[in-house]
Amino acid sequence: MAILVTGGAGYIGSHTVVQLIDSGFDVIIIDNFINSTPEVLNRIHTITSKKIKCYNIDLLEKDKLKKVFSENNIEAVIHFAGLKAVGESVKRPLYYYHNNITSTLVLCEMMKEYNVKKLVFSSSATVYGSTENVPLKENSPLGATNPYGWTKLMLEQIFSDLHTSDSEWSIALLRYFNPVGAHESGLIGEDPSGVPNNLTPYITQVAVGKLSKVHVFGNDYDTEDGTGVRDYIHVADLANGHLKALDKVLTNPGINAYNLGAGKGYSVLAIIKTFEKVSGINIPYEITGRRPGDIAVSYADPTKARQELGWVAERTLEDMLRDSWNWQVKNKNGYNKS
Ligand code: NAD
Ligand code: UD1
């Protein structure tokens, strides 16, 4: 029996695939490399010494997806594949709704046809919308502020309806907070295309000399130093959360949402300072205006994941930033381009 990982060549998917292989699972990847590169597969091979079966297909291609299900004995699916750039989703909503939602409908139809009813889904803390009543619990009010966020919220609803229609489905909705860091080897990591939108890849690209300074989006929030506070989580801890959730869906039917966060918030300036400490590099920054759509504070209450999955984030902020830096130094221009 194999675990099908959609989007397994992506940032979080690749780290999860490594841990699945390390834990003895047979893994099959589906990825169309729209936001990743086949080089990731070579890197996973180097880390694990295992060659992974990967189908280069778009999840929207039903016939090709059917072939994957007919050729393999799939036990469960971990579904990472999706587009994730908030700004792009505002400009191209139909593209986002089609890629993220239609593809998931096609995947679920196929799972149903082949009686594979166990699923771990990449949701996001973005489903808490502009709620700032921290710490965020799984039953905090939900909402979305952009098409990307709506795709996650709508998919959570679709999965809930699916489970209502057939209680054999077993689904974990994993609401990630802010994933950072990389595999300790520095062989796999986050490789954003173009100028990074997220804070830590922006900082590492300043440190490596590709960008001149960090723009800190606002210092007039109601936080300790006025800059935005987020719950950063090491991608290896996040990957481990998927293995725990997989164990749960393999053994218990039901649908459950889990916050995967460290449960602690750090400000933008704290991230810059800690990065300077672990890298020994000075990071020039400038305070600019707030980024539209940003909220002041977001961090998780991860109690449910601890109690029901036996999962906690173990790595520190220093670990996250040291590993992000190690990845960036070893791959100045990301995969394929060094
Ligand atoms: P990523 O872009 O690195 O990985 C996603 C992978 O899915 C890519 O390899 C891409 O090529 C593939 N893909 C996209 N659409 C596809 C399609 N139609 N068919 C086949 N493959 C397709 O992103 P990531 O950071 O690893 O995120 C994984 C998941 O987690 C996404 O669903 C994302 O929305 C969600 N998420 C990410 C974050 C984050 O900060 N990285 C936070 C919350 C939630
Ligand atoms: C963003 C997305 C969110 C997505 C998450 C994935 C937006 C509005 N939200 O969250 O939907 O799930 O990424 O990790 O895009 N910052 C700077 N300068 C920068 C970049 C960021 O000051 O160049 C600040 C932000 O204002 C924020 C913090 O750093 O306070 C973290 O930002 P970012 O890494 O983009 O993550 P989120 O905004 O939390």
mmCIF file with all atom_site columns, N, CA and C in Angstrom, residues 54-85:
data_model
loop_
_atom_site.group_PDB
_atom_site.id
_atom_site.type_symbol
_atom_site.label_atom_id
_atom_site.label_alt_id
_atom_site.label_comp_id
_atom_site.label_asym_id
_atom_site.label_entity_id
_atom_site.label_seq_id
_atom_site.pdbx_PDB_ins_code
_atom_site.Cartn_x
_atom_site.Cartn_y
_atom_site.Cartn_z
_atom_site.occupancy
_atom_site.B_iso_or_equiv
_atom_site.pdbx_formal_charge
_atom_site.auth_seq_id
_atom_site.auth_comp_id
_atom_site.auth_asym_id
_atom_site.auth_atom_id
_atom_site.pdbx_PDB_model_num
ATOM 1  N N  . CYS A 1 54 ? 7.187  9.299  -9.484  1.00 0.00 ? 54 CYS A N  1
ATOM 2  C CA . CYS A 1 54 ? 6.526  10.604 -9.591  1.00 0.00 ? 54 CYS A CA 1
ATOM 3  C C  . CYS A 1 54 ? 5.803  10.716 -10.925 1.00 0.00 ? 54 CYS A C  1
ATOM 4  N N  . TYR A 1 55 ? 4.545  11.117 -10.875 1.00 0.00 ? 55 TYR A N  1
ATOM 5  C CA . TYR A 1 55 ? 3.773  11.359 -12.094 1.00 0.00 ? 55 TYR A CA 1
ATOM 6  C C  . TYR A 1 55 ? 3.743  12.860 -12.349 1.00 0.00 ? 55 TYR A C  1
ATOM 7  N N  . ASN A 1 56 ? 4.275  13.254 -13.511 1.00 0.00 ? 56 ASN A N  1
ATOM 8  C CA . ASN A 1 56 ? 4.241  14.677 -13.880 1.00 0.00 ? 56 ASN A CA 1
ATOM 9  C C  . ASN A 1 56 ? 2.905  14.962 -14.560 1.00 0.00 ? 56 ASN A C  1
ATOM 10 N N  . ILE A 1 57 ? 1.876  15.145 -13.744 1.00 0.00 ? 57 ILE A N  1
ATOM 11 C CA . ILE A 1 57 ? 0.552  15.425 -14.315 1.00 0.00 ? 57 ILE A CA 1
ATOM 12 C C  . ILE A 1 57 ? -0.129 16.546 -13.544 1.00 0.00 ? 57 ILE A C  1
ATOM 13 N N  . ASP A 1 58 ? -1.088 17.165 -14.210 1.00 0.00 ? 58 ASP A N  1
ATOM 14 C CA . ASP A 1 58 ? -1.925 18.179 -13.576 1.00 0.00 ? 58 ASP A CA 1
ATOM 15 C C  . ASP A 1 58 ? -3.117 17.448 -12.972 1.00 0.00 ? 58 ASP A C  1
ATOM 16 N N  . LEU A 1 59 ? -3.439 17.761 -11.726 1.00 0.00 ? 59 LEU A N  1
ATOM 17 C CA . LEU A 1 59 ? -4.565 17.077 -11.069 1.00 0.00 ? 59 LEU A CA 1
ATOM 18 C C  . LEU A 1 59 ? -5.888 17.298 -11.802 1.00 0.00 ? 59 LEU A C  1
ATOM 19 N N  . LEU A 1 60 ? -5.918 18.322 -12.617 1.00 0.00 ? 60 LEU A N  1
ATOM 20 C CA . LEU A 1 60 ? -7.147 18.593 -13.367 1.00 0.00 ? 60 LEU A CA 1
ATOM 21 C C  . LEU A 1 60 ? -7.365 17.568 -14.493 1.00 0.00 ? 60 LEU A C  1
ATOM 22 N N  . GLU A 1 61 ? -6.293 16.816 -14.829 1.00 0.00 ? 61 GLU A N  1
ATOM 23 C CA . GLU A 1 61 ? -6.391 15.853 -15.941 1.00 0.00 ? 61 GLU A CA 1
ATOM 24 C C  . GLU A 1 61 ? -6.920 14.521 -15.415 1.00 0.00 ? 61 GLU A C  1
ATOM 25 N N  . LYS A 1 62 ? -8.223 14.384 -15.499 1.00 0.00 ? 62 LYS A N  1
ATOM 26 C CA . LYS A 1 62 ? -8.900 13.247 -14.868 1.00 0.00 ? 62 LYS A CA 1
ATOM 27 C C  . LYS A 1 62 ? -8.426 11.886 -15.387 1.00 0.00 ? 62 LYS A C  1
ATOM 28 N N  . ASP A 1 63 ? -8.255 11.785 -16.695 1.00 0.00 ? 63 ASP A N  1
ATOM 29 C CA . ASP A 1 63 ? -7.866 10.484 -17.261 1.00 0.00 ? 63 ASP A CA 1
ATOM 30 C C  . ASP A 1 63 ? -6.491 10.044 -16.769 1.00 0.00 ? 63 ASP A C  1
ATOM 31 N N  . LYS A 1 64 ? -5.589 11.027 -16.707 1.00 0.00 ? 64 LYS A N  1
ATOM 32 C CA . LYS A 1 64 ? -4.233 10.703 -16.249 1.00 0.00 ? 64 LYS A CA 1
ATOM 33 C C  . LYS A 1 64 ? -4.246 10.355 -14.747 1.00 0.00 ? 64 LYS A C  1
ATOM 34 N N  . LEU A 1 65 ? -5.099 11.049 -14.012 1.00 0.00 ? 65 LEU A N  1
ATOM 35 C CA . LEU A 1 65 ? -5.201 10.772 -12.575 1.00 0.00 ? 65 LEU A CA 1
ATOM 36 C C  . LEU A 1 65 ? -5.765 9.365  -12.355 1.00 0.00 ? 65 LEU A C  1
ATOM 37 N N  . LYS A 1 66 ? -6.706 9.015  -13.175 1.00 0.00 ? 66 LYS A N  1
ATOM 38 C CA . LYS A 1 66 ? -7.315 7.669  -13.073 1.00 0.00 ? 66 LYS A CA 1
ATOM 39 C C  . LYS A 1 66 ? -6.246 6.579  -13.249 1.00 0.00 ? 66 LYS A C  1
ATOM 40 N N  . LYS A 1 67 ? -5.324 6.849  -14.176 1.00 0.00 ? 67 LYS A N  1
ATOM 41 C CA . LYS A 1 67 ? -4.252 5.895  -14.428 1.00 0.00 ? 67 LYS A CA 1
ATOM 42 C C  . LYS A 1 67 ? -3.402 5.700  -13.153 1.00 0.00 ? 67 LYS A C  1
ATOM 43 N N  . VAL A 1 68 ? -3.162 6.790  -12.449 1.00 0.00 ? 68 VAL A N  1
ATOM 44 C CA . VAL A 1 68 ? -2.367 6.697  -11.211 1.00 0.00 ? 68 VAL A CA 1
ATOM 45 C C  . VAL A 1 68 ? -3.084 5.792  -10.211 1.00 0.00 ? 68 VAL A C  1
ATOM 46 N N  . PHE A 1 69 ? -4.393 5.968  -10.089 1.00 0.00 ? 69 PHE A N  1
ATOM 47 C CA . PHE A 1 69 ? -5.147 5.150  -9.130  1.00 0.00 ? 69 PHE A CA 1
ATOM 48 C C  . PHE A 1 69 ? -5.243 3.699  -9.595  1.00 0.00 ? 69 PHE A C  1
ATOM 49 N N  . SER A 1 70 ? -5.332 3.506  -10.914 1.00 0.00 ? 70 SER A N  1
ATOM 50 C CA . SER A 1 70 ? -5.475 2.113  -11.380 1.00 0.00 ? 70 SER A CA 1
ATOM 51 C C  . SER A 1 70 ? -4.139 1.370  -11.339 1.00 0.00 ? 70 SER A C  1
ATOM 52 N N  . GLU A 1 71 ? -3.036 2.103  -11.461 1.00 0.00 ? 71 GLU A N  1
ATOM 53 C CA . GLU A 1 71 ? -1.720 1.439  -11.494 1.00 0.00 ? 71 GLU A CA 1
ATOM 54 C C  . GLU A 1 71 ? -1.143 1.159  -10.107 1.00 0.00 ? 71 GLU A C  1
ATOM 55 N N  . ASN A 1 72 ? -1.714 1.804  -9.081  1.00 0.00 ? 72 ASN A N  1
ATOM 56 C CA . ASN A 1 72 ? -1.111 1.706  -7.751  1.00 0.00 ? 72 ASN A CA 1
ATOM 57 C C  . ASN A 1 72 ? -2.155 1.309  -6.712  1.00 0.00 ? 72 ASN A C  1
ATOM 58 N N  . ASN A 1 73 ? -1.643 0.762  -5.630  1.00 0.00 ? 73 ASN A N  1
ATOM 59 C CA . ASN A 1 73 ? -2.520 0.376  -4.526  1.00 0.00 ? 73 ASN A CA 1
ATOM 60 C C  . ASN A 1 73 ? -2.427 1.481  -3.460  1.00 0.00 ? 73 ASN A C  1
ATOM 61 N N  . ILE A 1 74 ? -3.286 2.475  -3.614  1.00 0.00 ? 74 ILE A N  1
ATOM 62 C CA . ILE A 1 74 ? -3.165 3.672  -2.762  1.00 0.00 ? 74 ILE A CA 1
ATOM 63 C C  . ILE A 1 74 ? -4.015 3.517  -1.495  1.00 0.00 ? 74 ILE A C  1
ATOM 64 N N  . GLU A 1 75 ? -3.367 3.813  -0.373  1.00 0.00 ? 75 GLU A N  1
ATOM 65 C CA . GLU A 1 75 ? -4.059 3.657  0.914   1.00 0.00 ? 75 GLU A CA 1
ATOM 66 C C  . GLU A 1 75 ? -4.634 4.987  1.403   1.00 0.00 ? 75 GLU A C  1
ATOM 67 N N  . ALA A 1 76 ? -3.896 6.063  1.165   1.00 0.00 ? 76 ALA A N  1
ATOM 68 C CA . ALA A 1 76 ? -4.329 7.382  1.646   1.00 0.00 ? 76 ALA A CA 1
ATOM 69 C C  . ALA A 1 76 ? -3.660 8.451  0.787   1.00 0.00 ? 76 ALA A C  1
ATOM 70 N N  . VAL A 1 77 ? -4.229 9.654  0.856   1.00 0.00 ? 77 VAL A N  1
ATOM 71 C CA . VAL A 1 77 ? -3.693 10.764 0.063   1.00 0.00 ? 77 VAL A CA 1
ATOM 72 C C  . VAL A 1 77 ? -3.327 11.922 0.992   1.00 0.00 ? 77 VAL A C  1
ATOM 73 N N  . ILE A 1 78 ? -2.148 12.496 0.763   1.00 0.00 ? 78 ILE A N  1
ATOM 74 C CA . ILE A 1 78 ? -1.798 13.770 1.408   1.00 0.00 ? 78 ILE A CA 1
ATOM 75 C C  . ILE A 1 78 ? -1.816 14.805 0.290   1.00 0.00 ? 78 ILE A C  1
ATOM 76 N N  . HIS A 1 79 ? -2.703 15.780 0.439   1.00 0.00 ? 79 HIS A N  1
ATOM 77 C CA . HIS A 1 79 ? -3.011 16.682 -0.687  1.00 0.00 ? 79 HIS A CA 1
ATOM 78 C C  . HIS A 1 79 ? -2.436 18.090 -0.458  1.00 0.00 ? 79 HIS A C  1
ATOM 79 N N  . PHE A 1 80 ? -1.209 18.294 -1.008  1.00 0.00 ? 80 PHE A N  1
ATOM 80 C CA . PHE A 1 80 ? -0.549 19.604 -0.903  1.00 0.00 ? 80 PHE A CA 1
ATOM 81 C C  . PHE A 1 80 ? -0.803 20.467 -2.141  1.00 0.00 ? 80 PHE A C  1
ATOM 82 N N  . ALA A 1 81 ? -1.061 19.820 -3.292  1.00 0.00 ? 81 ALA A N  1
ATOM 83 C CA . ALA A 1 81 ? -1.046 20.565 -4.560  1.00 0.00 ? 81 ALA A CA 1
ATOM 84 C C  . ALA A 1 81 ? -2.031 21.725 -4.540  1.00 0.00 ? 81 ALA A C  1
ATOM 85 N N  . GLY A 1 82 ? -1.544 22.879 -4.937  1.00 0.00 ? 82 GLY A N  1
ATOM 86 C CA . GLY A 1 82 ? -2.390 24.067 -4.977  1.00 0.00 ? 82 GLY A CA 1
ATOM 87 C C  . GLY A 1 82 ? -1.527 25.285 -5.207  1.00 0.00 ? 82 GLY A C  1
ATOM 88 N N  . LEU A 1 83 ? -2.169 26.347 -5.623  1.00 0.00 ? 83 LEU A N  1
ATOM 89 C CA . LEU A 1 83 ? -1.458 27.623 -5.776  1.00 0.00 ? 83 LEU A CA 1
ATOM 90 C C  . LEU A 1 83 ? -1.633 28.414 -4.494  1.00 0.00 ? 83 LEU A C  1
ATOM 91 N N  . LYS A 1 84 ? -0.615 29.234 -4.128  1.00 0.00 ? 84 LYS A N  1
ATOM 92 C CA . LYS A 1 84 ? -0.650 29.800 -2.769  1.00 0.00 ? 84 LYS A CA 1
ATOM 93 C C  . LYS A 1 84 ? -0.304 31.283 -2.668  1.00 0.00 ? 84 LYS A C  1
ATOM 94 N N  . ALA A 1 85 ? -0.139 31.980 -3.800  1.00 0.00 ? 85 ALA A N  1
ATOM 95 C CA . ALA A 1 85 ? 0.273  33.388 -3.707  1.00 0.00 ? 85 ALA A CA 1
ATOM 96 C C  . ALA A 1 85 ? -0.956 34.293 -3.571  1.00 0.00 ? 85 ALA A C  1
#
